[in-house]
PDB file of C-alpha atoms in Angstrom:
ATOM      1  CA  UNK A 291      -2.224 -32.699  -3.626  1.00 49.00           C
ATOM      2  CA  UNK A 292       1.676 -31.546  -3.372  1.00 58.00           C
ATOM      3  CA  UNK A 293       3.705 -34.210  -1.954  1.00 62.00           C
ATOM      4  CA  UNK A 294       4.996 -32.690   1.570  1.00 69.00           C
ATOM      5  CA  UNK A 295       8.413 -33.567   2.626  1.00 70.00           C
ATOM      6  CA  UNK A 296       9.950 -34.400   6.300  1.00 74.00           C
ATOM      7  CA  UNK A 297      13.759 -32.237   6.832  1.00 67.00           C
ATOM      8  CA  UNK A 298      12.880 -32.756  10.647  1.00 67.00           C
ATOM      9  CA  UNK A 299      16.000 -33.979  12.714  1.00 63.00           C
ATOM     10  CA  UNK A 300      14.176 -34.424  15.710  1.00 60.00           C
ATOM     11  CA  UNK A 301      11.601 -36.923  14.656  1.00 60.00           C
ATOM     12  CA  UNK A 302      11.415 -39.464  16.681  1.00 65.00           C
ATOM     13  CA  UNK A 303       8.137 -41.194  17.722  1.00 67.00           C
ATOM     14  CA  UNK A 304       6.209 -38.987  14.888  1.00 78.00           C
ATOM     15  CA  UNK A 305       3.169 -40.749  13.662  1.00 84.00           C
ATOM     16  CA  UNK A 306       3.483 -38.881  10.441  1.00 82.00           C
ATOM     17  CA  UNK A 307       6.458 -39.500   9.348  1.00 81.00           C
ATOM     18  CA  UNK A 308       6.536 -42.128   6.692  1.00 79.00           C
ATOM     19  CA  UNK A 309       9.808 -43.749   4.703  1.00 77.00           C
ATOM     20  CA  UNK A 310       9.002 -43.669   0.857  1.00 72.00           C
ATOM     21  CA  UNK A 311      11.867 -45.758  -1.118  1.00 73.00           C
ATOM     22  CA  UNK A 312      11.032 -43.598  -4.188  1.00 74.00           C
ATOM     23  CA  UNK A 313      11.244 -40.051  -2.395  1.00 72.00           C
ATOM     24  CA  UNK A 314      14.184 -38.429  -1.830  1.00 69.00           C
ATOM     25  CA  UNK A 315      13.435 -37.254   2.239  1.00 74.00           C
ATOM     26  CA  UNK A 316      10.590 -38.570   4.459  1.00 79.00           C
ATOM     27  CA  UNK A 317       7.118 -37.921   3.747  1.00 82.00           C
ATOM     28  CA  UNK A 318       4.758 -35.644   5.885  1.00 84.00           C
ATOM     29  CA  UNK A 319       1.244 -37.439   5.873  1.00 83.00           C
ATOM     30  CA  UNK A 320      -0.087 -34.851   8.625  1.00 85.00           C
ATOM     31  CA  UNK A 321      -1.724 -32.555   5.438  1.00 78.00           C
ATOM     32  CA  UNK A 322      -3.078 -35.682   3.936  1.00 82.00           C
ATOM     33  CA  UNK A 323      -4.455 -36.740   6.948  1.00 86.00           C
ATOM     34  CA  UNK A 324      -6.069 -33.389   7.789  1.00 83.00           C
ATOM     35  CA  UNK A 325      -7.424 -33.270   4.149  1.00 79.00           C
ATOM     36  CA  UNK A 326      -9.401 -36.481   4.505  1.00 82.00           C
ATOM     37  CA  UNK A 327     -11.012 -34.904   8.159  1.00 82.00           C
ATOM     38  CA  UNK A 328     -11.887 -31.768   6.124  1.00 74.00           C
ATOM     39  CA  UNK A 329     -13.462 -33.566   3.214  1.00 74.00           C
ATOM     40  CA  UNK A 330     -15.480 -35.986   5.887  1.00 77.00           C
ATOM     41  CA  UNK A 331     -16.600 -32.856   7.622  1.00 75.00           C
ATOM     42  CA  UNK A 332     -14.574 -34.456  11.162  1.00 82.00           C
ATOM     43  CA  UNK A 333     -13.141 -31.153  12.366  1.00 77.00           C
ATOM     44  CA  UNK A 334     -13.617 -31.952  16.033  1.00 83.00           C
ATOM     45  CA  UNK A 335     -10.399 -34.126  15.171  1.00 88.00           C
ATOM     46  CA  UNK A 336      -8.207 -31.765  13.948  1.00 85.00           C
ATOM     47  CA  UNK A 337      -7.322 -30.532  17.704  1.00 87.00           C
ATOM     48  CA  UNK A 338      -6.390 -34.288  18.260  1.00 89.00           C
ATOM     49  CA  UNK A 339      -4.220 -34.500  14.836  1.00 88.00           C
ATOM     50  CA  UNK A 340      -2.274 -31.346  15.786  1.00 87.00           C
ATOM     51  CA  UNK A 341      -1.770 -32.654  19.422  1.00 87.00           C
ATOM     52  CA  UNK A 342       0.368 -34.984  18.242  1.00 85.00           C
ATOM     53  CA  UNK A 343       2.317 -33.210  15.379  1.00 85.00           C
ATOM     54  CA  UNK A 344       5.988 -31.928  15.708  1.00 82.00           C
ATOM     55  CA  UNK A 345       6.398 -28.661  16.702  1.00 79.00           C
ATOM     56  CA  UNK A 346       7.207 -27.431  13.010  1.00 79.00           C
ATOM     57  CA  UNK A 347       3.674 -28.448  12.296  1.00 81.00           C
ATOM     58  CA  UNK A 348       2.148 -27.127  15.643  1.00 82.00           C
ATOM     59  CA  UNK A 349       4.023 -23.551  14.458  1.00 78.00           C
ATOM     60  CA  UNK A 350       2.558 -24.101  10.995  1.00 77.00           C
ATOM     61  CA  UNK A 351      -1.173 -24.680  11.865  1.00 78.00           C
ATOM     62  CA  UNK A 352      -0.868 -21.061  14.384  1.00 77.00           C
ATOM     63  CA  UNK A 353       0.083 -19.342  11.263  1.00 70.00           C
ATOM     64  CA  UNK A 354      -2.706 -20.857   9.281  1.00 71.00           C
ATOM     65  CA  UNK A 355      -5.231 -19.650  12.399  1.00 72.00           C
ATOM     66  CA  UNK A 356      -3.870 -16.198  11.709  1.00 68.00           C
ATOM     67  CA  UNK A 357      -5.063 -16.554   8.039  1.00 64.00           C
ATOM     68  CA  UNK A 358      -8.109 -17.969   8.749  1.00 65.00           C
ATOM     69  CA  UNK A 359      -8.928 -15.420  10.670  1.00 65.00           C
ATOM     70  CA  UNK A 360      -8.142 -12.616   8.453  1.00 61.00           C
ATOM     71  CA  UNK A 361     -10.321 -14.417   5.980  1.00 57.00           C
ATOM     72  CA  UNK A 362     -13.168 -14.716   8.258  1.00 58.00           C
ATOM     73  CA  UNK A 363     -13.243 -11.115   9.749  1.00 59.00           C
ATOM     74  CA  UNK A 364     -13.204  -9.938   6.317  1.00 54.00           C
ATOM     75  CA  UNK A 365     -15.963 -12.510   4.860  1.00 52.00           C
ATOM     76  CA  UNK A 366     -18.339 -12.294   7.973  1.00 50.00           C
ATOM     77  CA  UNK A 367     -18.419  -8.375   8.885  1.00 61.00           C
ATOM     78  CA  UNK A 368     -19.294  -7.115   5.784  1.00 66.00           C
ATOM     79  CA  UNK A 369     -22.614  -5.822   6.727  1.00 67.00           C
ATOM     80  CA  UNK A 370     -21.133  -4.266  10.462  1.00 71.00           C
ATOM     81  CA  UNK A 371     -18.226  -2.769   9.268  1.00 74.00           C
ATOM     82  CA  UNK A 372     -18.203  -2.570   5.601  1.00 80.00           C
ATOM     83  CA  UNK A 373     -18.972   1.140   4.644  1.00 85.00           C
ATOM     84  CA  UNK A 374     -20.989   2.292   1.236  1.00 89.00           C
ATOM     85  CA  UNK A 375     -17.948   3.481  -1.568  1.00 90.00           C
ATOM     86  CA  UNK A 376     -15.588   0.535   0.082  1.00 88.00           C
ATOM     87  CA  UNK A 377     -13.919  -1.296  -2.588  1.00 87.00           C
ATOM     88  CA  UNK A 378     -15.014  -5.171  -2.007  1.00 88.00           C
ATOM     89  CA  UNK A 379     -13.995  -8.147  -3.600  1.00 86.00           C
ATOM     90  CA  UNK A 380     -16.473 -10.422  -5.208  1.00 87.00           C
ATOM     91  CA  UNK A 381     -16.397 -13.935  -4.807  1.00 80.00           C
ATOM     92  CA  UNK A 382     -19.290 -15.225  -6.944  1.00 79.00           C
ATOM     93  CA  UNK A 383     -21.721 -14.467  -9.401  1.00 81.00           C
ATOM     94  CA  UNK A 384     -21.030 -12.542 -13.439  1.00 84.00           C
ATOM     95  CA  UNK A 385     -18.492 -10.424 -11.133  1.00 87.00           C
ATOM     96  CA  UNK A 386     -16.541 -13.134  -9.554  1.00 84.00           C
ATOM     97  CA  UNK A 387     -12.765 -12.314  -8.904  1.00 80.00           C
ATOM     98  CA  UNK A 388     -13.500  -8.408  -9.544  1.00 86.00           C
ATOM     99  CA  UNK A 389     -13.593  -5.504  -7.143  1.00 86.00           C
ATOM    100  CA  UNK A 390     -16.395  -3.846  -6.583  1.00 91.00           C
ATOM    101  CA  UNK A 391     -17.778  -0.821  -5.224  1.00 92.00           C
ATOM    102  CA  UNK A 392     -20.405  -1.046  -2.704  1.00 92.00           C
ATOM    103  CA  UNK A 393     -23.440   1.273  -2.848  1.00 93.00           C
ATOM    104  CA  UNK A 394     -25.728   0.372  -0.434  1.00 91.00           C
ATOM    105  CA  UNK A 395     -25.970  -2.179   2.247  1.00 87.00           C
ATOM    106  CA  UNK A 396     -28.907  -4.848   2.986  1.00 83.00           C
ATOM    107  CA  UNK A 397     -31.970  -2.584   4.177  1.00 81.00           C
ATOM    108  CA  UNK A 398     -35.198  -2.858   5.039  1.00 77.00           C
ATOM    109  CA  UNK A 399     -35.960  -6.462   5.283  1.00 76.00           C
ATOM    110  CA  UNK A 400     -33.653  -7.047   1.729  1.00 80.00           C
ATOM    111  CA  UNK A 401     -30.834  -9.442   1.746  1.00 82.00           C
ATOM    112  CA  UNK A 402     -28.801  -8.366  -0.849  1.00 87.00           C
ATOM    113  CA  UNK A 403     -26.345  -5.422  -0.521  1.00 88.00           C
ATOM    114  CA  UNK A 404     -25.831  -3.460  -3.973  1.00 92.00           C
ATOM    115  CA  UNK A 405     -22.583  -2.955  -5.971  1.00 93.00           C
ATOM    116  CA  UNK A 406     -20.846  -1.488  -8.747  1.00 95.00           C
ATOM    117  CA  UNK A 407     -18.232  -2.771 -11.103  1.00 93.00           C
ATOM    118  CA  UNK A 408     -15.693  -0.125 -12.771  1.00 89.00           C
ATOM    119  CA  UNK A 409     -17.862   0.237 -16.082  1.00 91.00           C
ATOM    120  CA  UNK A 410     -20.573   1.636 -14.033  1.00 92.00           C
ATOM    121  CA  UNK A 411     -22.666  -1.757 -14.266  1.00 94.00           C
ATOM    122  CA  UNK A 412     -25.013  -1.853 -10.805  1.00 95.00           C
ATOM    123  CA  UNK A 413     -25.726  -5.568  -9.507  1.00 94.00           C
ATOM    124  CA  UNK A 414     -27.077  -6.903  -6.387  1.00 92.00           C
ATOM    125  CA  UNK A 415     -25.326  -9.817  -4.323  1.00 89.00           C
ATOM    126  CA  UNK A 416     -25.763 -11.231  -1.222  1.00 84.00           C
ATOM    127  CA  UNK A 417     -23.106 -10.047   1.474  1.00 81.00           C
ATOM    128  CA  UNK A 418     -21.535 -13.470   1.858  1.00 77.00           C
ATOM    129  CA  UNK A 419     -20.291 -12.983  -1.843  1.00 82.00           C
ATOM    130  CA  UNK A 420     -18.014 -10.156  -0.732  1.00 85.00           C
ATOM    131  CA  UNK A 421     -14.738  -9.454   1.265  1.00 81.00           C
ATOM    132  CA  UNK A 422     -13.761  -6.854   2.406  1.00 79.00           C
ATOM    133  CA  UNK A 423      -9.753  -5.195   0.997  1.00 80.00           C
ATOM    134  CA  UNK A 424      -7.472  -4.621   3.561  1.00 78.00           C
ATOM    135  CA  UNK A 425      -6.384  -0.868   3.575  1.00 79.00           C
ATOM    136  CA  UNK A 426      -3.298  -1.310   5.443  1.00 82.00           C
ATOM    137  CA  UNK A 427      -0.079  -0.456   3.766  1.00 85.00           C
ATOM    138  CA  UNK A 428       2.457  -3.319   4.785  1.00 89.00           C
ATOM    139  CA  UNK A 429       3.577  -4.912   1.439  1.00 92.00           C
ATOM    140  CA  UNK A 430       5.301  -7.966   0.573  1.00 92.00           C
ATOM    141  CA  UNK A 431       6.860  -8.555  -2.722  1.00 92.00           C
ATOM    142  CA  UNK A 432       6.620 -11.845  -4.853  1.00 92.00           C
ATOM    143  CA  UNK A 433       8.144 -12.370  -8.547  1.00 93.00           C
ATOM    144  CA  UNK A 434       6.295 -15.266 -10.761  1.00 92.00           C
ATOM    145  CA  UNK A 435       8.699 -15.501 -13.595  1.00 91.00           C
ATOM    146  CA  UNK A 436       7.892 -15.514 -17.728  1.00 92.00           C
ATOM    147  CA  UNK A 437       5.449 -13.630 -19.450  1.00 88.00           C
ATOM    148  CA  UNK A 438       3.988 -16.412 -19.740  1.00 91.00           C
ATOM    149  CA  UNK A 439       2.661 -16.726 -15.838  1.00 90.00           C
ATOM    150  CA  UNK A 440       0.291 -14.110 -16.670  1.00 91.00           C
ATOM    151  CA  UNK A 441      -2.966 -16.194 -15.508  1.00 90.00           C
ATOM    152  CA  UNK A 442      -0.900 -17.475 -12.796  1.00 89.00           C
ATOM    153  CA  UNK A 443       0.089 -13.748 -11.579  1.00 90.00           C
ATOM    154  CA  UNK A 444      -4.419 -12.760 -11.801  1.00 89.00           C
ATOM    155  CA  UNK A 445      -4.960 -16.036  -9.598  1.00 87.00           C
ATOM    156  CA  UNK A 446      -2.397 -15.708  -6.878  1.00 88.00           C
ATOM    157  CA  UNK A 447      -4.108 -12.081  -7.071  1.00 88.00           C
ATOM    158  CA  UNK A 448      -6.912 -13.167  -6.937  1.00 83.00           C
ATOM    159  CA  UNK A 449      -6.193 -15.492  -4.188  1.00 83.00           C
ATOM    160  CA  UNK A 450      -4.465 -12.633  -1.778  1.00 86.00           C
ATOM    161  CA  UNK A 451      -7.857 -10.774  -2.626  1.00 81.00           C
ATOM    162  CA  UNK A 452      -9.954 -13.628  -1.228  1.00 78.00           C
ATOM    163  CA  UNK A 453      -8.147 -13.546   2.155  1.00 78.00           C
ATOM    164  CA  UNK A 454      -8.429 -10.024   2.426  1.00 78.00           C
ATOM    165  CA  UNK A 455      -5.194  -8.826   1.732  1.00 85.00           C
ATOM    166  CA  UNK A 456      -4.948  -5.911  -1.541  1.00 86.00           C
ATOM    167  CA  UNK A 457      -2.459  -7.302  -4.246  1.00 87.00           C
ATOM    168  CA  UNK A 458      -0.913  -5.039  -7.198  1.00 89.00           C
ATOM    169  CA  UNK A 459       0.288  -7.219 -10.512  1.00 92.00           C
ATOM    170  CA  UNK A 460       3.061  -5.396 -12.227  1.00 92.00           C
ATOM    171  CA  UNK A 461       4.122  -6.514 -15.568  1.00 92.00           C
ATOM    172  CA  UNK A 462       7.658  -7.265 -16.359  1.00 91.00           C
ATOM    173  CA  UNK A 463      10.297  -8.109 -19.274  1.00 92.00           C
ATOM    174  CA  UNK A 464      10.640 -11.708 -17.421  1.00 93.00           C
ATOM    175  CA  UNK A 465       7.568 -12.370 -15.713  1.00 93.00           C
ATOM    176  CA  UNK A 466       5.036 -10.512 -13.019  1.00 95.00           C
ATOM    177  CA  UNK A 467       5.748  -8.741  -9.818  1.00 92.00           C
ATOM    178  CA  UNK A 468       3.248  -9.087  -7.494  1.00 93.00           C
ATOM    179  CA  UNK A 469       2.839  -6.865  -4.373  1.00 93.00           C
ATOM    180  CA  UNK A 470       0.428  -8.217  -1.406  1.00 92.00           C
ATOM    181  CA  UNK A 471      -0.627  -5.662   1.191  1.00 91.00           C
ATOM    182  CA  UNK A 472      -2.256  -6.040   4.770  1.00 87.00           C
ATOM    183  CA  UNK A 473      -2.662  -4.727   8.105  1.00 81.00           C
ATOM    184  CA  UNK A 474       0.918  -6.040   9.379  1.00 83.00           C
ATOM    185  CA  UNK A 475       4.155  -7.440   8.457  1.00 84.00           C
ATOM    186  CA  UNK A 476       3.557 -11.165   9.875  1.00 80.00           C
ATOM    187  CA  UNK A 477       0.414 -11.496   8.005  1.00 80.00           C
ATOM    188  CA  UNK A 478       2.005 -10.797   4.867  1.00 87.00           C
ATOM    189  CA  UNK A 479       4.719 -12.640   5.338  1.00 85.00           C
ATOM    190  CA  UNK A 480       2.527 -15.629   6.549  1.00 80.00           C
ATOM    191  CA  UNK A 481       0.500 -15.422   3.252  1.00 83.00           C
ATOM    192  CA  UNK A 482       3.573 -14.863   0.197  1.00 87.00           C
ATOM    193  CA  UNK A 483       5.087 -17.906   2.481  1.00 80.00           C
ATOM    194  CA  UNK A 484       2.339 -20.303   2.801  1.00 75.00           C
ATOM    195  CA  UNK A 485       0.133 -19.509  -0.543  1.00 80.00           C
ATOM    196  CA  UNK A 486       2.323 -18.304  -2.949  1.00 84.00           C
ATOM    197  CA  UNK A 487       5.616 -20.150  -2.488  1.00 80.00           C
ATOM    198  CA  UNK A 488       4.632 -23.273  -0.333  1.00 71.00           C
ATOM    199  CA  UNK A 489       1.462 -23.202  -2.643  1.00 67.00           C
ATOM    200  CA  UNK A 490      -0.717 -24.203   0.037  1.00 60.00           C
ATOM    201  CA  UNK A 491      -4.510 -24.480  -1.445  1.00 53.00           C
ATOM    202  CA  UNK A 492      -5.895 -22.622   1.818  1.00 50.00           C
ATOM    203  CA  UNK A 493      -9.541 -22.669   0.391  1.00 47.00           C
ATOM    204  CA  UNK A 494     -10.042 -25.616   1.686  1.00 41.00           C
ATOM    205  CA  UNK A 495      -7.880 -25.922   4.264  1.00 40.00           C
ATOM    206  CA  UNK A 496      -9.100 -23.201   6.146  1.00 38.00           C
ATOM    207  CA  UNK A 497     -12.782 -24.242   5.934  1.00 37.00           C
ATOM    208  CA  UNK A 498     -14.744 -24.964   8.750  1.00 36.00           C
ATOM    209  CA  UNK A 499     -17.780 -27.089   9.243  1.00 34.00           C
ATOM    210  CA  UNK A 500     -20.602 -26.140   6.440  1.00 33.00           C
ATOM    211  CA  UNK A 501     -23.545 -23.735   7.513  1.00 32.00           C
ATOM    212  CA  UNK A 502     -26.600 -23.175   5.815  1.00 32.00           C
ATOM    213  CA  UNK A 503     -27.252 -19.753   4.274  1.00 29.00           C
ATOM    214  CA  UNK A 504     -30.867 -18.793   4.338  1.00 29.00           C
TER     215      UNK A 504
END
């Protein structure tokens, strides 16, 4: 895990701030902290954590919310909203980290919705495998530099897939241009900030408690 650094000048009485000889600034422990909740499957105390955060951190976790909810309208409403010749993106299975066209939704007592990859290859997967694309056209830019970033510039594509934004990789003399579109501005924004350049690991962070797919 990254080590997260303190600039705060109003800091006083925070319980996460911690004084590391060997550090340049002040530590952050709140994301280890809320790490070791998540792992332990404790999310009735994340409320309590944040409660007591600075109000950088308070500001932070909102934005997170907004991406976790992105995430979850576009994981959960697949079979509601989702419409047959959407392009999806797959999160599992021989097709995992491709889009995919859907064909037909979940019918008649079946619980798997069909696709179709680009080649014309038809596969069935459950609809907790896909997300849906956002269609919206607000774009953010993002530049990873040297050619040689190419499986770096597929992931964080991948990654801006996953939370149901569309991403575009462009490649360049000196590295990969990578446009991230969404429904607004803020979300964008939120996203290139948080994932790409903070490098935030949102996977996990996001998660909530485990449920049982049947």
């Amino acid at each position: 895990m990254p080590v997260f650094y303190c600039k705060q000048e109003d800091f006083e009485g925070c319980p996460y701030r911690l004084i590391d000889l060997g550090k340049p600034h002040p530590v952050c422990n709140f994301i280890k902290l809320k790490a070791k909740l998540i792992i332990n499957n404790e999310f009735s105390e994340i409320p309590r954590l944040i409660s007591r955060a600075c109000v950088w951190i308070k500001e932070d976790e909102t934005r997170l919310e907004t991406i976790r909810s992105i995430s979850r309208e576009n994981g959960l409403d697949i079979i509601n909203y989702a419409k047959v010749d959407d392009m999806l993106f797959c999160l599992r299975g021989q097709f995992q980290g491709r889009e995919v066209k859907l064909l037909e939704k979940p019918s008649g007592g079946s619980i798997f919705a069909k696709c179709q990859v680009p080649n014309g290859e038809v596969f069935n997967i459950q609809p907790q495998g896909l997300r849906r694309i956002a269609k919206g056209n607000y774009c953010g830019e993002f530049f990873i530099k040297g050619i040689e970033n190419e499986e770096k510039a597929i992931f964080s594509e991948n990654r801006a897939n996953y939370y149901g934004f569309r991403a575009e990789v462009e490649k360049k003399n000196d590295g990969f241009f990578l446009k991230i579109f969404g429904e607004s501005k803020e979300q964008v924004d939120d996203f290139i900030f948080m994932v790409l350049e903070q490098n935030l690991e949102l996977m996990r962070f996001l998660a909530g408690p485990r449920r049982t797919i049947h």
